[in-house]
CSV table of C-alpha atoms in Angstrom, one decimal:
chain,number,residue,atom,x,y,z
A,70,UNK,CA,-44.3,-30.7,-8.6
A,71,UNK,CA,-46.3,-33.8,-8.8
A,72,UNK,CA,-48.0,-35.8,-6.0
A,73,UNK,CA,-45.3,-38.6,-6.8
A,74,UNK,CA,-42.4,-36.3,-5.5
A,75,UNK,CA,-44.3,-35.4,-2.2
A,76,UNK,CA,-44.9,-39.1,-1.6
A,77,UNK,CA,-41.3,-40.1,-2.5
A,78,UNK,CA,-40.0,-37.4,-0.1
A,79,UNK,CA,-42.3,-38.4,2.6
A,80,UNK,CA,-41.1,-42.0,2.4
A,81,UNK,CA,-37.5,-41.1,2.7
A,82,UNK,CA,-38.2,-40.9,6.6
A,83,UNK,CA,-38.8,-44.6,6.6
A,84,UNK,CA,-41.1,-47.5,5.7
A,85,UNK,CA,-45.0,-46.6,5.8
A,86,UNK,CA,-48.1,-48.1,5.3
A,87,UNK,CA,-50.5,-46.2,3.2
A,88,UNK,CA,-52.4,-45.3,6.3
A,89,UNK,CA,-49.2,-44.1,8.2
A,90,UNK,CA,-48.2,-42.3,5.1
A,91,UNK,CA,-51.6,-40.4,5.2
A,92,UNK,CA,-51.1,-39.4,8.8
A,93,UNK,CA,-47.5,-38.3,8.3
A,94,UNK,CA,-48.8,-36.1,5.2
A,95,UNK,CA,-51.3,-34.5,7.6
A,96,UNK,CA,-48.5,-33.4,10.0
A,97,UNK,CA,-45.4,-32.9,7.9
A,98,UNK,CA,-46.4,-32.1,4.3
A,99,UNK,CA,-49.8,-30.8,4.5
A,100,UNK,CA,-48.6,-27.3,5.0
A,101,UNK,CA,-47.5,-27.2,1.4
A,102,UNK,CA,-49.2,-30.0,-0.4
A,103,UNK,CA,-52.5,-31.6,0.2
A,104,UNK,CA,-53.7,-35.0,-0.9
A,105,UNK,CA,-56.5,-37.2,0.1
A,106,UNK,CA,-55.7,-40.7,1.5
A,107,UNK,CA,-57.4,-42.3,-1.7
A,108,UNK,CA,-54.9,-40.1,-3.7
A,109,UNK,CA,-52.0,-41.3,-1.8
A,110,UNK,CA,-53.0,-45.0,-2.1
A,111,UNK,CA,-53.3,-44.6,-5.9
A,112,UNK,CA,-50.1,-42.8,-6.1
A,113,UNK,CA,-48.4,-45.5,-4.0
A,114,UNK,CA,-49.8,-48.2,-6.5
A,115,UNK,CA,-48.4,-46.1,-9.3
A,116,UNK,CA,-45.0,-45.6,-7.8
A,117,UNK,CA,-44.8,-49.4,-7.0
A,118,UNK,CA,-45.6,-50.4,-10.7
A,119,UNK,CA,-42.8,-48.0,-11.9
A,120,UNK,CA,-40.4,-49.5,-9.4
A,121,UNK,CA,-39.8,-46.2,-7.4
A,122,UNK,CA,-41.1,-47.8,-4.3
A,123,UNK,CA,-41.3,-51.3,-3.1
A,124,UNK,CA,-44.0,-52.5,-0.8
A,125,UNK,CA,-44.0,-55.6,1.3
A,126,UNK,CA,-47.0,-57.4,3.0
A,127,UNK,CA,-47.0,-57.6,6.7
A,128,UNK,CA,-49.1,-60.3,8.2
A,129,UNK,CA,-50.9,-59.2,11.4
A,130,UNK,CA,-52.6,-61.5,13.9
A,131,UNK,CA,-55.3,-59.3,15.5
A,132,UNK,CA,-55.7,-56.9,12.6
A,133,UNK,CA,-56.0,-56.9,8.9
A,134,UNK,CA,-52.6,-57.4,6.9
A,135,UNK,CA,-50.9,-54.2,5.7
A,136,UNK,CA,-48.4,-53.3,3.0
A,137,UNK,CA,-45.4,-51.2,4.0
A,138,UNK,CA,-43.6,-49.2,1.4
A,139,UNK,CA,-40.1,-47.7,1.1
A,140,UNK,CA,-38.3,-45.8,-1.6
A,141,UNK,CA,-36.1,-47.8,-3.9
A,142,UNK,CA,-32.7,-46.5,-5.4
A,143,UNK,CA,-34.6,-45.6,-8.6
A,144,UNK,CA,-37.1,-43.5,-6.3
A,145,UNK,CA,-34.0,-41.8,-4.8
A,146,UNK,CA,-32.8,-41.0,-8.3
A,147,UNK,CA,-36.1,-39.6,-9.4
A,148,UNK,CA,-36.1,-37.3,-6.2
A,149,UNK,CA,-32.6,-36.3,-7.0
A,150,UNK,CA,-33.3,-35.3,-10.4
A,151,UNK,CA,-36.6,-33.5,-9.2
A,152,UNK,CA,-34.4,-31.5,-6.8
A,153,UNK,CA,-31.9,-30.6,-9.4
A,154,UNK,CA,-34.8,-29.3,-11.8
A,155,UNK,CA,-35.6,-25.8,-12.0
A,156,UNK,CA,-38.7,-24.9,-9.8
A,157,UNK,CA,-41.8,-23.2,-11.2
A,158,UNK,CA,-42.9,-19.9,-9.6
A,159,UNK,CA,-45.6,-20.2,-7.1
A,160,UNK,CA,-49.1,-19.2,-7.8
A,161,UNK,CA,-52.2,-18.7,-5.9
A,162,UNK,CA,-55.4,-20.6,-6.9
A,163,UNK,CA,-58.2,-20.0,-4.4
A,164,UNK,CA,-61.8,-19.8,-4.8
A,165,UNK,CA,-62.1,-17.4,-1.8
A,166,UNK,CA,-60.3,-14.8,-3.7
A,167,UNK,CA,-62.8,-14.9,-6.5
A,168,UNK,CA,-65.5,-14.2,-4.1
A,169,UNK,CA,-63.6,-11.3,-2.4
A,170,UNK,CA,-62.9,-9.8,-5.8
A,171,UNK,CA,-66.5,-9.7,-6.5
A,172,UNK,CA,-67.9,-9.0,-3.0
A,173,UNK,CA,-69.0,-5.6,-3.6
A,174,UNK,CA,-71.3,-7.1,-6.5
A,175,UNK,CA,-72.6,-10.2,-5.0
A,176,UNK,CA,-73.0,-9.4,-1.5
A,177,UNK,CA,-70.6,-9.3,1.5
A,178,UNK,CA,-72.1,-11.5,4.4
A,179,UNK,CA,-71.2,-14.8,3.0
A,180,UNK,CA,-67.9,-13.7,2.0
A,181,UNK,CA,-67.1,-12.1,5.3
A,182,UNK,CA,-68.3,-15.5,7.2
A,183,UNK,CA,-65.8,-17.4,5.0
A,184,UNK,CA,-63.0,-15.1,5.6
A,185,UNK,CA,-63.5,-15.5,9.2
A,186,UNK,CA,-63.7,-19.3,8.9
A,187,UNK,CA,-60.5,-19.2,7.0
A,188,UNK,CA,-58.8,-16.9,9.5
A,189,UNK,CA,-60.1,-19.4,12.4
A,190,UNK,CA,-58.7,-22.6,10.4
A,191,UNK,CA,-55.3,-20.5,10.1
A,192,UNK,CA,-55.1,-20.1,13.7
A,193,UNK,CA,-55.7,-23.8,14.2
A,194,UNK,CA,-53.1,-24.8,11.7
A,195,UNK,CA,-50.7,-22.3,13.2
A,196,UNK,CA,-51.1,-24.0,16.7
A,197,UNK,CA,-50.5,-27.4,15.0
A,198,UNK,CA,-47.4,-26.2,13.2
A,199,UNK,CA,-46.1,-24.6,16.3
A,200,UNK,CA,-46.4,-28.1,18.1
A,201,UNK,CA,-44.5,-29.8,15.2
A,202,UNK,CA,-41.6,-27.4,15.5
A,203,UNK,CA,-41.4,-27.6,19.3
A,204,UNK,CA,-41.5,-31.5,19.0
A,205,UNK,CA,-38.7,-31.5,16.3
A,206,UNK,CA,-36.4,-29.2,18.1
A,207,UNK,CA,-37.0,-30.8,21.4
A,208,UNK,CA,-34.6,-29.0,24.1
A,209,UNK,CA,-32.8,-26.8,21.6
A,210,UNK,CA,-34.0,-23.1,20.9
A,211,UNK,CA,-34.7,-22.3,17.4
A,212,UNK,CA,-31.4,-20.9,16.3
A,213,UNK,CA,-29.3,-23.9,17.8
A,214,UNK,CA,-31.9,-26.1,15.9
A,215,UNK,CA,-31.4,-24.3,12.6
A,216,UNK,CA,-27.6,-24.5,13.0
A,217,UNK,CA,-27.4,-28.2,14.2
A,218,UNK,CA,-30.7,-29.9,14.2
A,219,UNK,CA,-31.6,-33.0,12.3
A,220,UNK,CA,-34.1,-33.0,9.5
A,221,UNK,CA,-33.6,-29.3,8.7
A,222,UNK,CA,-35.8,-29.5,5.6
A,223,UNK,CA,-38.9,-30.5,7.5
A,224,UNK,CA,-38.4,-27.8,9.9
A,225,UNK,CA,-37.7,-25.2,7.3
A,226,UNK,CA,-41.0,-26.1,5.4
A,227,UNK,CA,-42.9,-25.9,8.6
A,228,UNK,CA,-41.6,-22.4,9.0
A,229,UNK,CA,-42.8,-21.6,5.6
A,230,UNK,CA,-46.2,-22.9,6.5
A,231,UNK,CA,-46.2,-20.7,9.5
A,232,UNK,CA,-45.4,-17.6,7.6
A,233,UNK,CA,-48.1,-18.6,5.0
A,234,UNK,CA,-50.8,-19.2,7.6
A,235,UNK,CA,-49.9,-16.1,9.5
A,236,UNK,CA,-50.1,-13.9,6.2
A,237,UNK,CA,-53.4,-15.7,5.3
A,238,UNK,CA,-54.9,-15.3,8.4
A,239,UNK,CA,-54.2,-11.6,8.6
A,240,UNK,CA,-55.3,-11.0,5.2
A,241,UNK,CA,-58.5,-12.7,5.9
A,242,UNK,CA,-59.2,-10.9,9.1
A,243,UNK,CA,-58.3,-7.5,7.5
A,244,UNK,CA,-60.6,-8.2,4.4
A,245,UNK,CA,-63.5,-9.0,6.6
A,246,UNK,CA,-63.0,-6.0,8.7
A,247,UNK,CA,-62.9,-3.9,5.5
A,248,UNK,CA,-66.1,-5.4,4.0
A,249,UNK,CA,-67.8,-5.3,7.3
A,250,UNK,CA,-67.0,-1.5,7.6
A,251,UNK,CA,-67.8,-0.6,4.0
A,252,UNK,CA,-71.5,-2.6,4.7
A,253,UNK,CA,-71.8,-0.5,7.8
A,254,UNK,CA,-71.1,2.8,6.0
A,255,UNK,CA,-73.3,1.8,3.1
A,256,UNK,CA,-76.2,1.1,5.4
A,257,UNK,CA,-75.7,4.3,7.2
A,258,UNK,CA,-75.8,6.2,3.8
A,259,UNK,CA,-79.0,4.4,3.0
A,260,UNK,CA,-80.7,5.4,6.1
A,261,UNK,CA,-80.0,9.0,5.4
């Protein structure tokens, strides 16, 4: 998947400025795709040049003018072709895994600290995703929303984000505990 598809998909929800798109990315898309605001602005310019989105200038009296973007028919066609294409298997690329893999050779203290930081970050993300889900389903319970709610795709991707963050948090905590215990045992053995 390219950033272009994530941007086009986000714009299906309506007309957004680059700033609004960045904010919606942080809430809705960030659990499966990360992009900085600068990357989003660059991608919007490319998509507009290719005719996949169109922008319009909005003059504001008390604020700087802004551009609002929306998906064109060509952009929808691009997304439909993307949706029909086979997806590649997921892969993990994470520098923390390289550090953990070599923790017994390079020292565990900084790795343990980073594992704990990641676990805390996952907790914060879980709280945010939980709020997003509660807001999406309103008064409906989850099963009712899954059967009859609007915007089910966003809900399902949030559920995947929650599963990912829970698994990541649990792995980080367990790995930190294992490394800490091994360090304690090694220190005790050295003392004897």
